[in-house]
CSV table of C-alpha atoms in Angstrom, one decimal:
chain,number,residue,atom,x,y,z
Q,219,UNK,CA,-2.5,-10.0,0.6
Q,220,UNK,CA,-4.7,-12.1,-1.4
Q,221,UNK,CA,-5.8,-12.0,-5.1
Q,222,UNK,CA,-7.3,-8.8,-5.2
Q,223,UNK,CA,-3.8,-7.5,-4.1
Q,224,UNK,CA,-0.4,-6.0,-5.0
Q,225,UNK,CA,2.4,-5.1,-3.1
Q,226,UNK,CA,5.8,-2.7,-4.3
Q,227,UNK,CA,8.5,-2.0,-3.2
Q,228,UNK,CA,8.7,1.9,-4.8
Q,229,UNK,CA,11.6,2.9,-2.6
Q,230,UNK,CA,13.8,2.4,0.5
Q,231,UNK,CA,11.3,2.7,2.7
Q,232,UNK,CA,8.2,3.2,0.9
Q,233,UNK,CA,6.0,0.4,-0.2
Q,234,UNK,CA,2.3,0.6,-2.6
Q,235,UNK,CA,-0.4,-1.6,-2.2
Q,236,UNK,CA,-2.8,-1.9,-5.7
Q,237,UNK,CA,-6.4,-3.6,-4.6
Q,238,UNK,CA,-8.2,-4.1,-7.3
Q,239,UNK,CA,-12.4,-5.7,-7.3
Q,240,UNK,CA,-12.7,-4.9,-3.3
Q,241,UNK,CA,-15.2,-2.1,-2.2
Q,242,UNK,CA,-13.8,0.9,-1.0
Q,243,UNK,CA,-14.8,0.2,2.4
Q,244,UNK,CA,-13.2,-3.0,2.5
Q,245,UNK,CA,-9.8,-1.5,1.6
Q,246,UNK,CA,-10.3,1.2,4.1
Q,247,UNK,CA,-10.8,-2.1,6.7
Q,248,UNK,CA,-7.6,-3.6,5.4
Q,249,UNK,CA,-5.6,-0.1,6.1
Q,250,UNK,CA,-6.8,0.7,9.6
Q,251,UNK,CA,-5.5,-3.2,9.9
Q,252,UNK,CA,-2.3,-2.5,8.8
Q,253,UNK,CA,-2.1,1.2,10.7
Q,254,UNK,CA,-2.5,-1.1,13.9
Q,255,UNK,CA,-0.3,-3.9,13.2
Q,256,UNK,CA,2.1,-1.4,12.4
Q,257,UNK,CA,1.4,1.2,15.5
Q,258,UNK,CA,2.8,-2.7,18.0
Q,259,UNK,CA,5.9,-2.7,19.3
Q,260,UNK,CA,8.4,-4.9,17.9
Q,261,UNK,CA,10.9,-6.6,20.7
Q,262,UNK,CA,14.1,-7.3,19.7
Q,263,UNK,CA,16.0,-9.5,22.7
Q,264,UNK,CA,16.0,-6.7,25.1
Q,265,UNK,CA,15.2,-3.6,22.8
Q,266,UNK,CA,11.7,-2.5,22.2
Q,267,UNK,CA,11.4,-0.8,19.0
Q,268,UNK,CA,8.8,1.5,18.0
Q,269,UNK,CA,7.4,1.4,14.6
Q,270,UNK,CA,5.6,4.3,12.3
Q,271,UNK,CA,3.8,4.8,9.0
Q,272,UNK,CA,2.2,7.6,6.5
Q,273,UNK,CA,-0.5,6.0,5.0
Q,274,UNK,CA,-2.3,7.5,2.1
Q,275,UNK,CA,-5.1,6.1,-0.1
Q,276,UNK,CA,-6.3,6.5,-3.5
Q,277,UNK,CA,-9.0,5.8,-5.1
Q,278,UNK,CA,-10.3,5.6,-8.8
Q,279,UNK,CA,-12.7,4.3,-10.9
Q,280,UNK,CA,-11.8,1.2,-13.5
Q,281,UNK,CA,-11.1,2.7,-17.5
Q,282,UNK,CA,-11.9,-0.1,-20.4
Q,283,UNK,CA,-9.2,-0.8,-22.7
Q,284,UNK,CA,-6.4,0.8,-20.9
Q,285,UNK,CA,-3.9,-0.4,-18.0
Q,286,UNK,CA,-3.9,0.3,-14.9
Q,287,UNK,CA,-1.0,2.9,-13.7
Q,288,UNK,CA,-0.1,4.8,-10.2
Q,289,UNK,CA,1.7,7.2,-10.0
Q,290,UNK,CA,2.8,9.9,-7.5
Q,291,UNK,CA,4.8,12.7,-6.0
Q,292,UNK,CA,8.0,11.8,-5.6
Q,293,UNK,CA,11.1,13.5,-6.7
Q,294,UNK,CA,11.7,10.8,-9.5
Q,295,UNK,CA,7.9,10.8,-10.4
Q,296,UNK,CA,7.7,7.3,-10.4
Q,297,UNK,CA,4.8,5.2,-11.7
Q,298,UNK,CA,3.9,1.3,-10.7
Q,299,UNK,CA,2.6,-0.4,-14.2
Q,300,UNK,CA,1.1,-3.8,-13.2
Q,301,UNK,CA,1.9,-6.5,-15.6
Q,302,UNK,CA,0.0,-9.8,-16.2
């Protein structure tokens, strides 16, 4: 995905992507992207598989002096701490 990107695993099927230094507009690009790539067909030998997604985007403003951390609803409330 690049420098300005991180991807998680946060469950079976559920994946995060952290962008950090892009414009909004840019990561909005890189979804609709993905949404598409995703919404193709995948052929398996003889078996056509259809794929789908929820995709949900966040977005906040940088905070000096502390680290960056997403969470969301889930039933475990779990939160993605990037480390360096």
């Amino acid at each position: 995905m690049g420098e300005h990107a991180q991807i998680a695993r946060v469950g079976g099927d559920e994946f995060a992507l952290l962008f950090t230094e892009l414009p909004s507009t840019m990561v909005e690009g890189l979804l609709d992207q993905i949404r598409v790539a995703l919404s193709r067909p995948v052929i398996m030998g003889r078996h056509r598989i259809s794929l789908s997604a929820s995709i949900g985007l966040a977005i906040t403003q940088p905070r000096p002096n502390t680290s960056p951390r997403i969470c969301y609803a889930m039933p475990t409330r779990q939160c993605i701490v990037p480390r360096h």
